[in-house]
Amino acid sequence: MFSLPLPLLGLSLLFSIGLCVHVVRTHREMFWLWIILIFQPLGGIVYLAAVIVPELLGGKTARNVGKAARQALDPQREYREAARAVDDAPTVANRVRMATAATELGKHAEAEQLYADSLTGMYADDAQLLLGRANALIELNRPAEALPLLEKLGEQPNAGRTPHTMLALGRVYHALGREEQADTALSWAADHYPGFEGIARYTVFLARQGRKDEARAKLAEIDKRLSKTHSHFRKEAKSWRDLAASAVG
């Protein structure tokens, strides 16, 4: 079993104790104490990256690093905090935050209900809420209910032809057997959607339509783009690539 030399062990202990003091003084979650003390010195390094570095540096990049580290250690944290915010003040903004967190955890039924509860009054035509609910309904395999929401979005000049709306529309058309319309929407989304989801879903569509040569060409395009993708985004990108590859066979 690997163990640190005695002098380094002493330094690791002092380092960990100092971080534990920071946890207590800044009122951080108590699970950090266990992480820092049990997994010395790696637990302390994680705490530095997740909490202290973002505090010292500020800025969007540093905050994103901290958020990613916290999310990896406690995936439910944002959902819990969003739920508390809704309990304290059930505003539309807080409901949307909770719906987004629920979606990240695969709680699509809960997300759909939160969006539905928010689509009232002055927010009845809100583009973010309409698209959010439509996507939740798609994940719940209720495309017929999602279509009117997307058609309502289509009546809004700035919201009806965005990559996210077109991707959702293509998925709905495909689920309803309206393949020509699905092809048009998914093809457009593949060319305009940020990241890899749009092109991956279009590749899957092509493969399921028996258009294997076109699907393979799209998969090759994904591989080319993936080779140029920054390592920070490669894990998510590869998951979409794997989805496309499994359909192509």
mmCIF file of C-alpha atoms in Angstrom:
data_model
loop_
_atom_site.group_PDB
_atom_site.id
_atom_site.type_symbol
_atom_site.label_atom_id
_atom_site.label_comp_id
_atom_site.label_asym_id
_atom_site.label_seq_id
_atom_site.Cartn_x
_atom_site.Cartn_y
_atom_site.Cartn_z
ATOM 1 C CA MET A 1 0.000 0.000 0.000
ATOM 2 C CA PHE A 2 1.353 3.436 -0.955
ATOM 3 C CA SER A 3 2.168 5.769 1.935
ATOM 4 C CA LEU A 4 3.753 9.176 2.098
ATOM 5 C CA PRO A 5 7.181 9.679 3.737
ATOM 6 C CA LEU A 6 6.865 11.014 7.270
ATOM 7 C CA PRO A 7 7.828 14.651 6.459
ATOM 8 C CA LEU A 8 5.353 14.763 3.580
ATOM 9 C CA LEU A 9 2.698 13.140 5.727
ATOM 10 C CA GLY A 10 3.120 15.945 8.248
ATOM 11 C CA LEU A 11 2.817 18.585 5.535
ATOM 12 C CA SER A 12 -0.261 16.844 4.129
ATOM 13 C CA LEU A 13 -1.868 16.851 7.571
ATOM 14 C CA LEU A 14 -1.134 20.559 8.107
ATOM 15 C CA PHE A 15 -2.457 21.314 4.615
ATOM 16 C CA SER A 16 -5.644 19.364 5.336
ATOM 17 C CA ILE A 17 -6.184 20.973 8.738
ATOM 18 C CA GLY A 18 -5.842 24.418 7.180
ATOM 19 C CA LEU A 19 -8.458 23.575 4.575
ATOM 20 C CA CYS A 20 -10.779 22.190 7.244
ATOM 21 C CA VAL A 21 -10.537 25.490 9.095
ATOM 22 C CA HIS A 22 -11.523 27.226 5.858
ATOM 23 C CA VAL A 23 -14.531 24.902 5.497
ATOM 24 C CA VAL A 24 -15.781 25.732 8.985
ATOM 25 C CA ARG A 25 -15.111 29.485 8.833
ATOM 26 C CA THR A 26 -16.790 29.909 5.448
ATOM 27 C CA HIS A 27 -19.762 27.701 6.414
ATOM 28 C CA ARG A 28 -19.220 25.192 3.607
ATOM 29 C CA GLU A 29 -21.013 21.849 3.503
ATOM 30 C CA MET A 30 -19.636 19.514 6.145
ATOM 31 C CA PHE A 31 -19.021 16.679 3.651
ATOM 32 C CA TRP A 32 -15.924 18.635 2.577
ATOM 33 C CA LEU A 33 -14.332 17.805 5.943
ATOM 34 C CA TRP A 34 -14.592 14.082 5.225
ATOM 35 C CA ILE A 35 -13.300 14.462 1.679
ATOM 36 C CA ILE A 36 -10.298 16.529 2.810
ATOM 37 C CA LEU A 37 -9.339 14.326 5.769
ATOM 38 C CA ILE A 38 -10.029 10.846 4.405
ATOM 39 C CA PHE A 39 -8.557 11.326 0.948
ATOM 40 C CA GLN A 40 -5.381 13.205 1.840
ATOM 41 C CA PRO A 41 -3.938 14.972 -0.020
ATOM 42 C CA LEU A 42 -6.184 14.512 -3.082
ATOM 43 C CA GLY A 43 -9.314 15.584 -1.212
ATOM 44 C CA GLY A 44 -7.661 18.865 -0.324
ATOM 45 C CA ILE A 45 -6.578 19.417 -3.911
ATOM 46 C CA VAL A 46 -10.165 18.866 -5.088
ATOM 47 C CA TYR A 47 -11.381 21.376 -2.496
ATOM 48 C CA LEU A 48 -8.824 23.887 -3.750
ATOM 49 C CA ALA A 49 -10.014 23.473 -7.336
ATOM 50 C CA ALA A 50 -13.710 23.454 -6.495
ATOM 51 C CA VAL A 51 -13.902 26.216 -3.885
ATOM 52 C CA ILE A 52 -10.789 28.229 -3.116
ATOM 53 C CA VAL A 53 -9.402 28.825 -6.623
ATOM 54 C CA PRO A 54 -12.730 30.156 -7.972
ATOM 55 C CA GLU A 55 -12.958 32.417 -4.917
ATOM 56 C CA LEU A 56 -9.467 33.814 -5.458
ATOM 57 C CA LEU A 57 -9.529 34.156 -9.232
ATOM 58 C CA GLY A 58 -13.148 34.950 -9.953
ATOM 59 C CA GLY A 59 -14.105 35.078 -13.599
ATOM 60 C CA LYS A 60 -16.300 32.794 -15.665
ATOM 61 C CA THR A 61 -13.673 30.143 -16.406
ATOM 62 C CA ALA A 62 -12.693 29.701 -12.778
ATOM 63 C CA ARG A 63 -16.330 29.549 -11.713
ATOM 64 C CA ASN A 64 -17.015 26.894 -14.334
ATOM 65 C CA VAL A 65 -14.115 24.783 -13.079
ATOM 66 C CA GLY A 66 -15.461 25.004 -9.551
ATOM 67 C CA LYS A 67 -18.984 24.213 -10.656
ATOM 68 C CA ALA A 68 -17.850 21.159 -12.597
ATOM 69 C CA ALA A 69 -15.884 19.840 -9.636
ATOM 70 C CA ARG A 70 -18.785 20.374 -7.238
ATOM 71 C CA GLN A 71 -21.189 18.753 -9.695
ATOM 72 C CA ALA A 72 -18.975 15.680 -9.986
ATOM 73 C CA LEU A 73 -18.800 15.299 -6.204
ATOM 74 C CA ASP A 74 -22.449 16.102 -5.497
ATOM 75 C CA PRO A 75 -24.673 15.817 -8.613
ATOM 76 C CA GLN A 76 -27.834 16.535 -6.594
ATOM 77 C CA ARG A 77 -26.592 19.806 -5.120
ATOM 78 C CA GLU A 78 -28.033 22.194 -7.730
ATOM 79 C CA TYR A 79 -31.356 20.360 -7.643
ATOM 80 C CA ARG A 80 -31.561 20.633 -3.842
ATOM 81 C CA GLU A 81 -30.670 24.313 -3.874
ATOM 82 C CA ALA A 82 -33.168 25.008 -6.657
ATOM 83 C CA ALA A 83 -35.883 23.132 -4.744
ATOM 84 C CA ARG A 84 -35.199 25.244 -1.660
ATOM 85 C CA ALA A 85 -35.390 28.390 -3.771
ATOM 86 C CA VAL A 86 -38.803 27.320 -5.102
ATOM 87 C CA ASP A 87 -40.004 26.605 -1.556
ATOM 88 C CA ASP A 88 -38.863 30.050 -0.452
ATOM 89 C CA ALA A 89 -40.182 31.909 -3.503
ATOM 90 C CA PRO A 90 -42.072 29.973 -6.213
ATOM 91 C CA THR A 91 -41.238 32.466 -8.950
ATOM 92 C CA VAL A 92 -41.003 31.520 -12.609
ATOM 93 C CA ALA A 93 -37.235 32.039 -12.535
ATOM 94 C CA ASN A 94 -36.863 29.641 -9.606
ATOM 95 C CA ARG A 95 -39.146 27.069 -11.238
ATOM 96 C CA VAL A 96 -37.086 27.221 -14.432
ATOM 97 C CA ARG A 97 -33.908 26.732 -12.414
ATOM 98 C CA MET A 98 -35.416 23.677 -10.717
ATOM 99 C CA ALA A 99 -36.747 22.321 -14.012
ATOM 100 C CA THR A 100 -33.284 22.625 -15.549
ATOM 101 C CA ALA A 101 -31.715 20.818 -12.591
ATOM 102 C CA ALA A 102 -34.406 18.127 -12.723
ATOM 103 C CA THR A 103 -33.734 17.599 -16.428
ATOM 104 C CA GLU A 104 -30.017 17.118 -15.736
ATOM 105 C CA LEU A 105 -30.966 14.297 -13.342
ATOM 106 C CA GLY A 106 -33.419 12.695 -15.767
ATOM 107 C CA LYS A 107 -36.462 13.815 -13.760
ATOM 108 C CA HIS A 108 -38.375 14.734 -16.920
ATOM 109 C CA ALA A 109 -41.881 14.335 -15.476
ATOM 110 C CA GLU A 110 -41.055 16.783 -12.698
ATOM 111 C CA ALA A 111 -39.456 19.209 -15.156
ATOM 112 C CA GLU A 112 -42.509 19.042 -17.438
ATOM 113 C CA GLN A 113 -44.830 19.869 -14.547
ATOM 114 C CA LEU A 114 -42.679 22.804 -13.448
ATOM 115 C CA TYR A 115 -42.704 24.245 -16.963
ATOM 116 C CA ALA A 116 -46.440 23.645 -17.304
ATOM 117 C CA ASP A 117 -47.132 25.422 -13.998
ATOM 118 C CA SER A 118 -45.124 28.417 -15.226
ATOM 119 C CA LEU A 119 -46.827 28.770 -18.633
ATOM 120 C CA THR A 120 -49.580 31.039 -17.382
ATOM 121 C CA GLY A 121 -50.458 34.716 -17.494
ATOM 122 C CA MET A 122 -47.739 36.913 -18.908
ATOM 123 C CA TYR A 123 -45.526 33.834 -19.368
ATOM 124 C CA ALA A 124 -48.023 31.843 -21.458
ATOM 125 C CA ASP A 125 -45.998 32.482 -24.633
ATOM 126 C CA ASP A 126 -42.530 32.493 -23.095
ATOM 127 C CA ALA A 127 -40.124 30.840 -25.551
ATOM 128 C CA GLN A 128 -37.848 29.301 -22.910
ATOM 129 C CA LEU A 129 -40.785 27.728 -21.085
ATOM 130 C CA LEU A 130 -42.428 26.423 -24.254
ATOM 131 C CA LEU A 131 -39.225 24.803 -25.458
ATOM 132 C CA GLY A 132 -38.392 23.438 -22.012
ATOM 133 C CA ARG A 133 -41.780 21.789 -21.656
ATOM 134 C CA ALA A 134 -41.682 20.467 -25.228
ATOM 135 C CA ASN A 135 -38.295 18.835 -24.626
ATOM 136 C CA ALA A 136 -39.537 17.274 -21.391
ATOM 137 C CA LEU A 137 -42.560 15.862 -23.232
ATOM 138 C CA ILE A 138 -40.273 14.441 -25.930
ATOM 139 C CA GLU A 139 -38.231 12.642 -23.274
ATOM 140 C CA LEU A 140 -41.483 11.323 -21.793
ATOM 141 C CA ASN A 141 -42.450 9.928 -25.232
ATOM 142 C CA ARG A 142 -45.399 12.306 -25.574
ATOM 143 C CA PRO A 143 -44.580 13.957 -28.925
ATOM 144 C CA ALA A 144 -48.197 14.712 -29.829
ATOM 145 C CA GLU A 145 -48.378 17.016 -26.797
ATOM 146 C CA ALA A 146 -45.035 18.617 -27.605
ATOM 147 C CA LEU A 147 -45.939 19.533 -31.199
ATOM 148 C CA PRO A 148 -48.475 22.319 -30.404
ATOM 149 C CA LEU A 149 -45.927 23.952 -28.099
ATOM 150 C CA LEU A 150 -43.293 23.958 -30.840
ATOM 151 C CA GLU A 151 -45.797 25.216 -33.392
ATOM 152 C CA LYS A 152 -46.615 28.037 -31.012
ATOM 153 C CA LEU A 153 -42.906 28.790 -30.847
ATOM 154 C CA GLY A 154 -42.860 28.835 -34.634
ATOM 155 C CA GLU A 155 -45.212 31.805 -34.576
ATOM 156 C CA GLN A 156 -42.497 33.858 -32.846
ATOM 157 C CA PRO A 157 -39.988 35.263 -35.387
ATOM 158 C CA ASN A 158 -36.977 35.055 -33.083
ATOM 159 C CA ALA A 159 -37.771 31.724 -31.442
ATOM 160 C CA GLY A 160 -39.293 29.619 -34.194
ATOM 161 C CA ARG A 161 -36.117 28.880 -36.149
ATOM 162 C CA THR A 162 -33.389 28.426 -33.589
ATOM 163 C CA PRO A 163 -31.188 25.309 -33.571
ATOM 164 C CA HIS A 164 -32.759 24.117 -30.309
ATOM 165 C CA THR A 165 -36.309 24.558 -31.595
ATOM 166 C CA MET A 166 -35.550 22.880 -34.918
ATOM 167 C CA LEU A 167 -33.891 19.926 -33.197
ATOM 168 C CA ALA A 168 -36.905 19.432 -30.958
ATOM 169 C CA LEU A 169 -39.255 19.794 -33.922
ATOM 170 C CA GLY A 170 -37.303 17.215 -35.919
ATOM 171 C CA ARG A 171 -37.450 14.747 -33.046
ATOM 172 C CA VAL A 172 -41.205 15.248 -32.734
ATOM 173 C CA TYR A 173 -41.833 14.832 -36.448
ATOM 174 C CA HIS A 174 -39.757 11.651 -36.460
ATOM 175 C CA ALA A 175 -41.659 10.241 -33.478
ATOM 176 C CA LEU A 176 -44.958 11.007 -35.241
ATOM 177 C CA GLY A 177 -43.864 9.377 -38.494
ATOM 178 C CA ARG A 178 -43.654 12.633 -40.449
ATOM 179 C CA GLU A 179 -40.284 11.699 -41.903
ATOM 180 C CA GLU A 180 -39.935 14.304 -44.661
ATOM 181 C CA GLN A 181 -40.540 17.137 -42.218
ATOM 182 C CA ALA A 182 -38.248 15.439 -39.699
ATOM 183 C CA ASP A 183 -35.492 15.256 -42.309
ATOM 184 C CA THR A 184 -35.770 18.974 -43.076
ATOM 185 C CA ALA A 185 -35.708 20.022 -39.419
ATOM 186 C CA LEU A 186 -32.975 17.630 -38.281
ATOM 187 C CA SER A 187 -30.763 18.417 -41.268
ATOM 188 C CA TRP A 188 -30.974 22.127 -40.481
ATOM 189 C CA ALA A 189 -30.297 21.487 -36.797
ATOM 190 C CA ALA A 190 -27.271 19.319 -37.656
ATOM 191 C CA ASP A 191 -25.716 22.266 -39.496
ATOM 192 C CA HIS A 192 -26.520 24.909 -36.886
ATOM 193 C CA TYR A 193 -26.802 23.270 -33.459
ATOM 194 C CA PRO A 194 -23.820 24.052 -31.171
ATOM 195 C CA GLY A 195 -21.889 21.006 -30.074
ATOM 196 C CA PHE A 196 -22.507 17.458 -31.277
ATOM 197 C CA GLU A 197 -26.110 16.644 -30.354
ATOM 198 C CA GLY A 198 -27.642 18.013 -33.558
ATOM 199 C CA ILE A 199 -25.394 16.145 -35.983
ATOM 200 C CA ALA A 200 -25.494 12.982 -33.849
ATOM 201 C CA ARG A 201 -29.291 12.875 -33.805
ATOM 202 C CA TYR A 202 -29.421 13.488 -37.551
ATOM 203 C CA THR A 203 -26.943 10.641 -38.079
ATOM 204 C CA VAL A 204 -29.202 8.344 -36.049
ATOM 205 C CA PHE A 205 -32.212 9.471 -38.106
ATOM 206 C CA LEU A 206 -30.418 8.739 -41.381
ATOM 207 C CA ALA A 207 -29.360 5.296 -40.180
ATOM 208 C CA ARG A 208 -32.902 4.421 -39.096
ATOM 209 C CA GLN A 209 -34.191 5.515 -42.489
ATOM 210 C CA GLY A 210 -31.847 3.023 -44.140
ATOM 211 C CA ARG A 211 -29.657 5.796 -45.558
ATOM 212 C CA LYS A 212 -26.480 4.183 -44.247
ATOM 213 C CA ASP A 213 -24.040 5.838 -46.678
ATOM 214 C CA GLU A 214 -25.242 9.291 -45.643
ATOM 215 C CA ALA A 215 -25.135 8.247 -41.990
ATOM 216 C CA ARG A 216 -21.541 7.040 -42.338
ATOM 217 C CA ALA A 217 -20.580 10.338 -43.973
ATOM 218 C CA LYS A 218 -22.056 12.220 -41.030
ATOM 219 C CA LEU A 219 -20.257 9.942 -38.586
ATOM 220 C CA ALA A 220 -16.977 10.682 -40.371
ATOM 221 C CA GLU A 221 -17.755 14.386 -40.023
ATOM 222 C CA ILE A 222 -18.340 13.886 -36.303
ATOM 223 C CA ASP A 223 -14.981 12.118 -35.959
ATOM 224 C CA LYS A 224 -13.225 14.928 -37.797
ATOM 225 C CA ARG A 225 -14.783 17.549 -35.527
ATOM 226 C CA LEU A 226 -14.123 15.439 -32.436
ATOM 227 C CA SER A 227 -10.403 15.294 -33.217
ATOM 228 C CA LYS A 228 -10.312 19.098 -33.059
ATOM 229 C CA THR A 229 -12.438 19.433 -29.929
ATOM 230 C CA HIS A 230 -10.882 20.774 -26.733
ATOM 231 C CA SER A 231 -10.344 18.089 -24.108
ATOM 232 C CA HIS A 232 -12.679 19.917 -21.711
ATOM 233 C CA PHE A 233 -15.643 19.167 -24.008
ATOM 234 C CA ARG A 234 -14.506 15.814 -25.395
ATOM 235 C CA LYS A 235 -16.280 13.571 -22.887
ATOM 236 C CA GLU A 236 -19.725 14.938 -23.722
ATOM 237 C CA ALA A 237 -18.887 15.060 -27.417
ATOM 238 C CA LYS A 238 -17.810 11.411 -27.374
ATOM 239 C CA SER A 239 -21.103 10.355 -25.805
ATOM 240 C CA TRP A 240 -22.949 11.838 -28.781
ATOM 241 C CA ARG A 241 -20.459 10.242 -31.163
ATOM 242 C CA ASP A 242 -21.099 6.864 -29.528
ATOM 243 C CA LEU A 243 -24.854 7.328 -29.930
ATOM 244 C CA ALA A 244 -24.417 8.007 -33.645
ATOM 245 C CA ALA A 245 -21.953 5.112 -34.115
ATOM 246 C CA SER A 246 -24.287 2.617 -32.423
ATOM 247 C CA ALA A 247 -27.013 3.492 -34.947
ATOM 248 C CA VAL A 248 -24.699 3.283 -37.952
ATOM 249 C CA GLY A 249 -23.391 -0.110 -36.861
#
